[in-house]
Amino acid sequence: TGSRREHSVGASRLTMPVQSSHAHSAKAQRRYLAVFFFLFAIPLFAIHSQLLTLPFFWDEHGQFIPTALDLLRQGAWVARSTVPNVHPPGVEVYLVAWYKLFGFSIQITRVAMLVMASFGLLFTFLLAIELSRETKGAPAFLPPFLLLVSPLFFTQSMMAQLDMPAMVFSLLVLLLFVKEQYAWAVLASVCLVLLKETGIVVPFVAFFVLVWRRDFARASWFIAPAVALGGWLILLHHVTGYW
């Protein structure tokens, strides 16, 4: 009994530093991610600082903002104050979370979308790191820099529309898939298709890559985004009478 107790105590002493090391590593990783997030977010916000009160226009005013306000004020998942369409309500859900915290305004909408775009820059950077590990220098900084100077990204990053959030979650799915974190990739894929229905292409590709690798069990996980999108289409049909 004494030897077992000593063995147990010795084992616990060995595992405690390991657990402490893992916890410290995870904390350091979160700290580095926060640093890089702000490294990309600060210049993005700076170049948009004079545009945060820019009035809504195009399908912001005609589709996404009215749909978000219907969800905020009436709890309606399908638009009532504008013509509903096939787009899932992911963007509106994201905006409503901001409106509940800070109130509805143009500025809050612009800030919410810029925060989303900042995560897009971070995910671009992290994916570039994964894909350029054998390359000398620091090439991973180039893709987010090119996005920052891109007129298309500049415009889309502050607009309450589908394209930039779909880009962000497509990048996240790819990043998680490359890192072989398949369960998280599936969850990100579900979020992606509930932001934009054509995002189903990304988990569709992941599904066939895993089938090609004969990893059928994990491939089956990527059916979940299609199920989620199907649920939205059924709800849309129930409310409107069309798909």
PDB file of C-alpha atoms in Angstrom:
ATOM      1  CA  THR A   1       0.000   0.000   0.000  1.00  0.00           C
ATOM      2  CA  GLY A   2       2.841   2.354   0.880  1.00  0.00           C
ATOM      3  CA  SER A   3       4.577   1.769  -2.446  1.00  0.00           C
ATOM      4  CA  ARG A   4       1.317   2.363  -4.348  1.00  0.00           C
ATOM      5  CA  ARG A   5       0.764   5.618  -2.464  1.00  0.00           C
ATOM      6  CA  GLU A   6       4.310   6.758  -3.217  1.00  0.00           C
ATOM      7  CA  HIS A   7       3.856   5.811  -6.865  1.00  0.00           C
ATOM      8  CA  SER A   8       0.562   7.774  -7.003  1.00  0.00           C
ATOM      9  CA  VAL A   9       2.148  10.831  -5.400  1.00  0.00           C
ATOM     10  CA  GLY A  10       5.105  10.614  -7.768  1.00  0.00           C
ATOM     11  CA  ALA A  11       2.822  10.338 -10.789  1.00  0.00           C
ATOM     12  CA  SER A  12       0.787  13.361  -9.685  1.00  0.00           C
ATOM     13  CA  ARG A  13       3.979  15.372  -9.290  1.00  0.00           C
ATOM     14  CA  LEU A  14       4.945  14.455 -12.838  1.00  0.00           C
ATOM     15  CA  THR A  15       1.544  15.302 -14.354  1.00  0.00           C
ATOM     16  CA  MET A  16       1.092  18.614 -12.548  1.00  0.00           C
ATOM     17  CA  PRO A  17       3.982  20.377 -14.401  1.00  0.00           C
ATOM     18  CA  VAL A  18       2.727  18.932 -17.702  1.00  0.00           C
ATOM     19  CA  GLN A  19      -0.806  20.244 -17.083  1.00  0.00           C
ATOM     20  CA  SER A  20       0.606  23.582 -15.993  1.00  0.00           C
ATOM     21  CA  SER A  21       2.721  23.723 -19.141  1.00  0.00           C
ATOM     22  CA  HIS A  22      -0.309  23.033 -21.359  1.00  0.00           C
ATOM     23  CA  ALA A  23      -2.363  25.702 -19.580  1.00  0.00           C
ATOM     24  CA  HIS A  24       0.460  28.225 -19.922  1.00  0.00           C
ATOM     25  CA  SER A  25       0.860  27.367 -23.614  1.00  0.00           C
ATOM     26  CA  ALA A  26      -2.866  27.820 -24.284  1.00  0.00           C
ATOM     27  CA  LYS A  27      -2.879  31.138 -22.433  1.00  0.00           C
ATOM     28  CA  ALA A  28       0.151  32.348 -24.398  1.00  0.00           C
ATOM     29  CA  GLN A  29      -1.494  31.290 -27.659  1.00  0.00           C
ATOM     30  CA  ARG A  30      -4.647  33.266 -26.845  1.00  0.00           C
ATOM     31  CA  ARG A  31      -2.507  36.269 -25.992  1.00  0.00           C
ATOM     32  CA  TYR A  32      -0.657  36.073 -29.316  1.00  0.00           C
ATOM     33  CA  LEU A  33      -3.945  35.720 -31.222  1.00  0.00           C
ATOM     34  CA  ALA A  34      -5.282  38.828 -29.468  1.00  0.00           C
ATOM     35  CA  VAL A  35      -2.123  40.763 -30.350  1.00  0.00           C
ATOM     36  CA  PHE A  36      -2.358  39.851 -34.033  1.00  0.00           C
ATOM     37  CA  PHE A  37      -6.103  40.523 -34.098  1.00  0.00           C
ATOM     38  CA  PHE A  38      -5.511  44.097 -32.942  1.00  0.00           C
ATOM     39  CA  LEU A  39      -2.491  44.391 -35.239  1.00  0.00           C
ATOM     40  CA  PHE A  40      -4.861  43.901 -38.181  1.00  0.00           C
ATOM     41  CA  ALA A  41      -7.967  45.549 -36.694  1.00  0.00           C
ATOM     42  CA  ILE A  42      -6.343  48.897 -35.857  1.00  0.00           C
ATOM     43  CA  PRO A  43      -5.331  49.808 -39.440  1.00  0.00           C
ATOM     44  CA  LEU A  44      -8.665  48.473 -40.756  1.00  0.00           C
ATOM     45  CA  PHE A  45     -10.616  50.712 -38.379  1.00  0.00           C
ATOM     46  CA  ALA A  46      -8.250  53.625 -39.084  1.00  0.00           C
ATOM     47  CA  ILE A  47      -8.887  53.626 -42.838  1.00  0.00           C
ATOM     48  CA  HIS A  48     -12.663  53.491 -42.212  1.00  0.00           C
ATOM     49  CA  SER A  49     -12.759  56.016 -39.366  1.00  0.00           C
ATOM     50  CA  GLN A  50     -14.320  58.756 -41.514  1.00  0.00           C
ATOM     51  CA  LEU A  51     -16.973  56.433 -42.952  1.00  0.00           C
ATOM     52  CA  LEU A  52     -18.649  54.977 -39.869  1.00  0.00           C
ATOM     53  CA  THR A  53     -21.721  57.192 -40.356  1.00  0.00           C
ATOM     54  CA  LEU A  54     -22.081  56.427 -44.072  1.00  0.00           C
ATOM     55  CA  PRO A  55     -25.825  55.858 -44.663  1.00  0.00           C
ATOM     56  CA  PHE A  56     -27.103  52.424 -45.604  1.00  0.00           C
ATOM     57  CA  PHE A  57     -27.473  51.867 -49.322  1.00  0.00           C
ATOM     58  CA  TRP A  58     -28.262  49.223 -51.941  1.00  0.00           C
ATOM     59  CA  ASP A  59     -29.265  45.889 -50.379  1.00  0.00           C
ATOM     60  CA  GLU A  60     -28.211  47.021 -46.914  1.00  0.00           C
ATOM     61  CA  HIS A  61     -31.192  49.378 -46.875  1.00  0.00           C
ATOM     62  CA  GLY A  62     -33.409  47.105 -48.961  1.00  0.00           C
ATOM     63  CA  GLN A  63     -32.738  43.704 -47.416  1.00  0.00           C
ATOM     64  CA  PHE A  64     -30.353  43.053 -44.545  1.00  0.00           C
ATOM     65  CA  ILE A  65     -31.080  45.944 -42.189  1.00  0.00           C
ATOM     66  CA  PRO A  66     -34.910  45.578 -42.439  1.00  0.00           C
ATOM     67  CA  THR A  67     -34.564  41.829 -41.920  1.00  0.00           C
ATOM     68  CA  ALA A  68     -32.323  42.373 -38.886  1.00  0.00           C
ATOM     69  CA  LEU A  69     -34.773  44.868 -37.417  1.00  0.00           C
ATOM     70  CA  ASP A  70     -37.660  42.431 -37.957  1.00  0.00           C
ATOM     71  CA  LEU A  71     -35.709  39.854 -35.963  1.00  0.00           C
ATOM     72  CA  LEU A  72     -34.763  42.391 -33.296  1.00  0.00           C
ATOM     73  CA  ARG A  73     -38.212  43.928 -32.790  1.00  0.00           C
ATOM     74  CA  GLN A  74     -40.592  41.101 -33.701  1.00  0.00           C
ATOM     75  CA  GLY A  75     -38.514  37.940 -33.345  1.00  0.00           C
ATOM     76  CA  ALA A  76     -39.230  37.168 -37.011  1.00  0.00           C
ATOM     77  CA  TRP A  77     -36.652  34.854 -38.588  1.00  0.00           C
ATOM     78  CA  VAL A  78     -38.126  35.486 -42.045  1.00  0.00           C
ATOM     79  CA  ALA A  79     -38.392  39.111 -43.178  1.00  0.00           C
ATOM     80  CA  ARG A  80     -41.755  40.863 -42.863  1.00  0.00           C
ATOM     81  CA  SER A  81     -40.964  44.497 -43.688  1.00  0.00           C
ATOM     82  CA  THR A  82     -39.177  43.603 -46.925  1.00  0.00           C
ATOM     83  CA  VAL A  83     -39.419  40.825 -49.477  1.00  0.00           C
ATOM     84  CA  PRO A  84     -37.849  37.664 -47.993  1.00  0.00           C
ATOM     85  CA  ASN A  85     -35.389  35.665 -50.055  1.00  0.00           C
ATOM     86  CA  VAL A  86     -33.326  32.503 -49.835  1.00  0.00           C
ATOM     87  CA  HIS A  87     -30.472  34.034 -47.848  1.00  0.00           C
ATOM     88  CA  PRO A  88     -30.229  32.485 -44.352  1.00  0.00           C
ATOM     89  CA  PRO A  89     -30.437  34.875 -41.375  1.00  0.00           C
ATOM     90  CA  GLY A  90     -26.846  34.504 -40.108  1.00  0.00           C
ATOM     91  CA  VAL A  91     -25.778  38.090 -40.807  1.00  0.00           C
ATOM     92  CA  GLU A  92     -28.940  39.407 -39.197  1.00  0.00           C
ATOM     93  CA  VAL A  93     -28.425  37.249 -36.095  1.00  0.00           C
ATOM     94  CA  TYR A  94     -24.903  38.633 -35.761  1.00  0.00           C
ATOM     95  CA  LEU A  95     -26.116  42.225 -36.093  1.00  0.00           C
ATOM     96  CA  VAL A  96     -28.992  41.694 -33.657  1.00  0.00           C
ATOM     97  CA  ALA A  97     -26.488  40.508 -31.030  1.00  0.00           C
ATOM     98  CA  TRP A  98     -24.711  43.867 -31.404  1.00  0.00           C
ATOM     99  CA  TYR A  99     -27.980  45.838 -31.389  1.00  0.00           C
ATOM    100  CA  LYS A 100     -29.098  44.165 -28.167  1.00  0.00           C
ATOM    101  CA  LEU A 101     -25.809  45.103 -26.508  1.00  0.00           C
ATOM    102  CA  PHE A 102     -25.288  48.618 -27.880  1.00  0.00           C
ATOM    103  CA  GLY A 103     -28.534  49.676 -29.569  1.00  0.00           C
ATOM    104  CA  PHE A 104     -29.333  50.055 -33.238  1.00  0.00           C
ATOM    105  CA  SER A 105     -27.419  52.659 -35.244  1.00  0.00           C
ATOM    106  CA  ILE A 106     -25.441  52.994 -38.453  1.00  0.00           C
ATOM    107  CA  GLN A 107     -22.196  53.350 -36.485  1.00  0.00           C
ATOM    108  CA  ILE A 108     -22.779  50.159 -34.489  1.00  0.00           C
ATOM    109  CA  THR A 109     -23.557  48.303 -37.711  1.00  0.00           C
ATOM    110  CA  ARG A 110     -20.318  49.512 -39.328  1.00  0.00           C
ATOM    111  CA  VAL A 111     -18.281  48.634 -36.244  1.00  0.00           C
ATOM    112  CA  ALA A 112     -19.840  45.156 -36.051  1.00  0.00           C
ATOM    113  CA  MET A 113     -18.948  44.405 -39.658  1.00  0.00           C
ATOM    114  CA  LEU A 114     -15.414  45.771 -39.247  1.00  0.00           C
ATOM    115  CA  VAL A 115     -14.890  43.483 -36.255  1.00  0.00           C
ATOM    116  CA  MET A 116     -15.983  40.562 -38.419  1.00  0.00           C
ATOM    117  CA  ALA A 117     -13.613  41.693 -41.175  1.00  0.00           C
ATOM    118  CA  SER A 118     -10.768  41.943 -38.647  1.00  0.00           C
ATOM    119  CA  PHE A 119     -11.257  38.276 -37.851  1.00  0.00           C
ATOM    120  CA  GLY A 120     -11.086  37.655 -41.589  1.00  0.00           C
ATOM    121  CA  LEU A 121      -7.643  39.274 -41.678  1.00  0.00           C
ATOM    122  CA  LEU A 122      -6.553  37.188 -38.685  1.00  0.00           C
ATOM    123  CA  PHE A 123      -7.785  33.932 -40.256  1.00  0.00           C
ATOM    124  CA  THR A 124      -6.056  34.861 -43.528  1.00  0.00           C
ATOM    125  CA  PHE A 125      -2.819  35.328 -41.593  1.00  0.00           C
ATOM    126  CA  LEU A 126      -3.171  32.045 -39.678  1.00  0.00           C
ATOM    127  CA  LEU A 127      -4.027  30.096 -42.836  1.00  0.00           C
ATOM    128  CA  ALA A 128      -1.027  31.637 -44.599  1.00  0.00           C
ATOM    129  CA  ILE A 129       1.188  30.489 -41.721  1.00  0.00           C
ATOM    130  CA  GLU A 130      -0.071  26.917 -42.123  1.00  0.00           C
ATOM    131  CA  LEU A 131       0.518  26.959 -45.890  1.00  0.00           C
ATOM    132  CA  SER A 132       3.952  28.598 -45.862  1.00  0.00           C
ATOM    133  CA  ARG A 133       5.768  26.872 -43.006  1.00  0.00           C
ATOM    134  CA  GLU A 134       8.606  25.746 -45.289  1.00  0.00           C
ATOM    135  CA  THR A 135       9.076  29.199 -46.825  1.00  0.00           C
ATOM    136  CA  LYS A 136      11.816  31.478 -45.564  1.00  0.00           C
ATOM    137  CA  GLY A 137      11.063  34.913 -44.161  1.00  0.00           C
ATOM    138  CA  ALA A 138       7.598  36.024 -43.052  1.00  0.00           C
ATOM    139  CA  PRO A 139       5.372  35.511 -46.120  1.00  0.00           C
ATOM    140  CA  ALA A 140       2.225  35.072 -43.978  1.00  0.00           C
ATOM    141  CA  PHE A 141       2.017  38.838 -43.480  1.00  0.00           C
ATOM    142  CA  LEU A 142       1.587  39.459 -47.207  1.00  0.00           C
ATOM    143  CA  PRO A 143      -1.993  38.096 -47.716  1.00  0.00           C
ATOM    144  CA  PRO A 144      -3.621  40.213 -44.952  1.00  0.00           C
ATOM    145  CA  PHE A 145      -1.657  43.243 -46.166  1.00  0.00           C
ATOM    146  CA  LEU A 146      -2.954  42.731 -49.715  1.00  0.00           C
ATOM    147  CA  LEU A 147      -6.494  42.488 -48.338  1.00  0.00           C
ATOM    148  CA  LEU A 148      -6.030  45.742 -46.432  1.00  0.00           C
ATOM    149  CA  VAL A 149      -5.092  47.583 -49.635  1.00  0.00           C
ATOM    150  CA  SER A 150      -7.764  45.881 -51.751  1.00  0.00           C
ATOM    151  CA  PRO A 151     -10.593  48.261 -52.794  1.00  0.00           C
ATOM    152  CA  LEU A 152     -13.064  45.357 -52.803  1.00  0.00           C
ATOM    153  CA  PHE A 153     -12.210  44.310 -49.252  1.00  0.00           C
ATOM    154  CA  PHE A 154     -12.139  47.956 -48.158  1.00  0.00           C
ATOM    155  CA  THR A 155     -15.734  48.411 -49.302  1.00  0.00           C
ATOM    156  CA  GLN A 156     -17.169  45.066 -48.240  1.00  0.00           C
ATOM    157  CA  SER A 157     -15.534  45.067 -44.810  1.00  0.00           C
ATOM    158  CA  MET A 158     -17.909  47.699 -43.418  1.00  0.00           C
ATOM    159  CA  MET A 159     -21.113  46.792 -45.257  1.00  0.00           C
ATOM    160  CA  ALA A 160     -23.976  44.810 -43.738  1.00  0.00           C
ATOM    161  CA  GLN A 161     -23.969  42.246 -46.519  1.00  0.00           C
ATOM    162  CA  LEU A 162     -23.235  38.561 -46.990  1.00  0.00           C
ATOM    163  CA  ASP A 163     -19.985  38.450 -48.908  1.00  0.00           C
ATOM    164  CA  MET A 164     -17.414  39.449 -46.318  1.00  0.00           C
ATOM    165  CA  PRO A 165     -18.855  37.261 -43.491  1.00  0.00           C
ATOM    166  CA  ALA A 166     -18.990  34.344 -45.944  1.00  0.00           C
ATOM    167  CA  MET A 167     -15.323  34.947 -46.762  1.00  0.00           C
ATOM    168  CA  VAL A 168     -14.429  35.024 -43.053  1.00  0.00           C
ATOM    169  CA  PHE A 169     -16.097  31.704 -42.274  1.00  0.00           C
ATOM    170  CA  SER A 170     -14.814  30.074 -45.467  1.00  0.00           C
ATOM    171  CA  LEU A 171     -11.306  30.943 -44.305  1.00  0.00           C
ATOM    172  CA  LEU A 172     -12.051  29.589 -40.839  1.00  0.00           C
ATOM    173  CA  VAL A 173     -13.321  26.282 -42.248  1.00  0.00           C
ATOM    174  CA  LEU A 174     -10.219  25.944 -44.430  1.00  0.00           C
ATOM    175  CA  LEU A 175      -7.911  26.799 -41.515  1.00  0.00           C
ATOM    176  CA  LEU A 176      -9.519  24.244 -39.208  1.00  0.00           C
ATOM    177  CA  PHE A 177      -9.584  21.621 -41.952  1.00  0.00           C
ATOM    178  CA  VAL A 178      -5.888  22.090 -42.725  1.00  0.00           C
ATOM    179  CA  LYS A 179      -5.125  21.792 -38.993  1.00  0.00           C
ATOM    180  CA  GLU A 180      -7.218  18.580 -38.968  1.00  0.00           C
ATOM    181  CA  GLN A 181      -9.612  19.976 -36.381  1.00  0.00           C
ATOM    182  CA  TYR A 182     -12.537  18.427 -38.221  1.00  0.00           C
ATOM    183  CA  ALA A 183     -15.244  18.752 -35.575  1.00  0.00           C
ATOM    184  CA  TRP A 184     -14.620  22.501 -35.283  1.00  0.00           C
ATOM    185  CA  ALA A 185     -14.480  22.733 -39.086  1.00  0.00           C
ATOM    186  CA  VAL A 186     -17.958  21.191 -39.261  1.00  0.00           C
ATOM    187  CA  LEU A 187     -19.295  23.693 -36.721  1.00  0.00           C
ATOM    188  CA  ALA A 188     -17.757  26.572 -38.692  1.00  0.00           C
ATOM    189  CA  SER A 189     -19.292  25.102 -41.876  1.00  0.00           C
ATOM    190  CA  VAL A 190     -22.746  25.136 -40.282  1.00  0.00           C
ATOM    191  CA  CYS A 191     -22.254  28.807 -39.415  1.00  0.00           C
ATOM    192  CA  LEU A 192     -21.049  29.452 -42.968  1.00  0.00           C
ATOM    193  CA  VAL A 193     -24.126  28.008 -44.697  1.00  0.00           C
ATOM    194  CA  LEU A 194     -26.399  29.893 -42.282  1.00  0.00           C
ATOM    195  CA  LEU A 195     -24.652  33.092 -43.408  1.00  0.00           C
ATOM    196  CA  LYS A 196     -24.802  32.406 -47.133  1.00  0.00           C
ATOM    197  CA  GLU A 197     -26.436  29.435 -48.807  1.00  0.00           C
ATOM    198  CA  THR A 198     -23.764  29.091 -51.520  1.00  0.00           C
ATOM    199  CA  GLY A 199     -21.228  28.517 -48.719  1.00  0.00           C
ATOM    200  CA  ILE A 200     -22.322  24.863 -48.942  1.00  0.00           C
ATOM    201  CA  VAL A 201     -19.575  24.505 -51.572  1.00  0.00           C
ATOM    202  CA  VAL A 202     -16.861  24.600 -48.875  1.00  0.00           C
ATOM    203  CA  PRO A 203     -18.059  21.658 -46.705  1.00  0.00           C
ATOM    204  CA  PHE A 204     -18.987  19.870 -49.948  1.00  0.00           C
ATOM    205  CA  VAL A 205     -15.316  19.991 -51.001  1.00  0.00           C
ATOM    206  CA  ALA A 206     -14.177  18.966 -47.502  1.00  0.00           C
ATOM    207  CA  PHE A 207     -16.571  15.993 -47.662  1.00  0.00           C
ATOM    208  CA  PHE A 208     -15.097  14.732 -50.931  1.00  0.00           C
ATOM    209  CA  VAL A 209     -11.507  15.277 -49.804  1.00  0.00           C
ATOM    210  CA  LEU A 210     -12.135  13.052 -46.790  1.00  0.00           C
ATOM    211  CA  VAL A 211     -13.939  10.465 -48.933  1.00  0.00           C
ATOM    212  CA  TRP A 212     -10.947  10.461 -51.278  1.00  0.00           C
ATOM    213  CA  ARG A 213      -8.761   9.812 -48.215  1.00  0.00           C
ATOM    214  CA  ARG A 214     -11.158   7.006 -47.234  1.00  0.00           C
ATOM    215  CA  ASP A 215     -11.901   8.736 -43.946  1.00  0.00           C
ATOM    216  CA  PHE A 216     -15.602   7.988 -44.267  1.00  0.00           C
ATOM    217  CA  ALA A 217     -16.497   8.556 -40.617  1.00  0.00           C
ATOM    218  CA  ARG A 218     -15.226  12.142 -40.568  1.00  0.00           C
ATOM    219  CA  ALA A 219     -16.551  12.757 -44.078  1.00  0.00           C
ATOM    220  CA  SER A 220     -20.051  11.993 -42.806  1.00  0.00           C
ATOM    221  CA  TRP A 221     -19.729  14.854 -40.303  1.00  0.00           C
ATOM    222  CA  PHE A 222     -19.718  17.328 -43.183  1.00  0.00           C
ATOM    223  CA  ILE A 223     -23.298  16.384 -44.054  1.00  0.00           C
ATOM    224  CA  ALA A 224     -24.376  18.501 -41.051  1.00  0.00           C
ATOM    225  CA  PRO A 225     -24.115  21.853 -42.923  1.00  0.00           C
ATOM    226  CA  ALA A 226     -26.462  20.544 -45.623  1.00  0.00           C
ATOM    227  CA  VAL A 227     -28.931  19.484 -42.925  1.00  0.00           C
ATOM    228  CA  ALA A 228     -28.744  22.946 -41.339  1.00  0.00           C
ATOM    229  CA  LEU A 229     -29.318  24.643 -44.692  1.00  0.00           C
ATOM    230  CA  GLY A 230     -32.202  22.296 -45.393  1.00  0.00           C
ATOM    231  CA  GLY A 231     -33.768  23.290 -42.074  1.00  0.00           C
ATOM    232  CA  TRP A 232     -33.642  26.941 -43.086  1.00  0.00           C
ATOM    233  CA  LEU A 233     -35.228  26.208 -46.477  1.00  0.00           C
ATOM    234  CA  ILE A 234     -38.044  24.277 -44.799  1.00  0.00           C
ATOM    235  CA  LEU A 235     -38.692  27.212 -42.453  1.00  0.00           C
ATOM    236  CA  LEU A 236     -38.649  29.634 -45.384  1.00  0.00           C
ATOM    237  CA  HIS A 237     -41.114  27.475 -47.301  1.00  0.00           C
ATOM    238  CA  HIS A 238     -43.358  27.152 -44.259  1.00  0.00           C
ATOM    239  CA  VAL A 239     -43.566  30.930 -43.820  1.00  0.00           C
ATOM    240  CA  THR A 240     -43.619  32.099 -47.441  1.00  0.00           C
ATOM    241  CA  GLY A 241     -44.882  29.120 -49.430  1.00  0.00           C
ATOM    242  CA  TYR A 242     -41.820  29.004 -51.685  1.00  0.00           C
ATOM    243  CA  TRP A 243     -38.289  27.678 -51.391  1.00  0.00           C
TER     244      TRP A 243
END
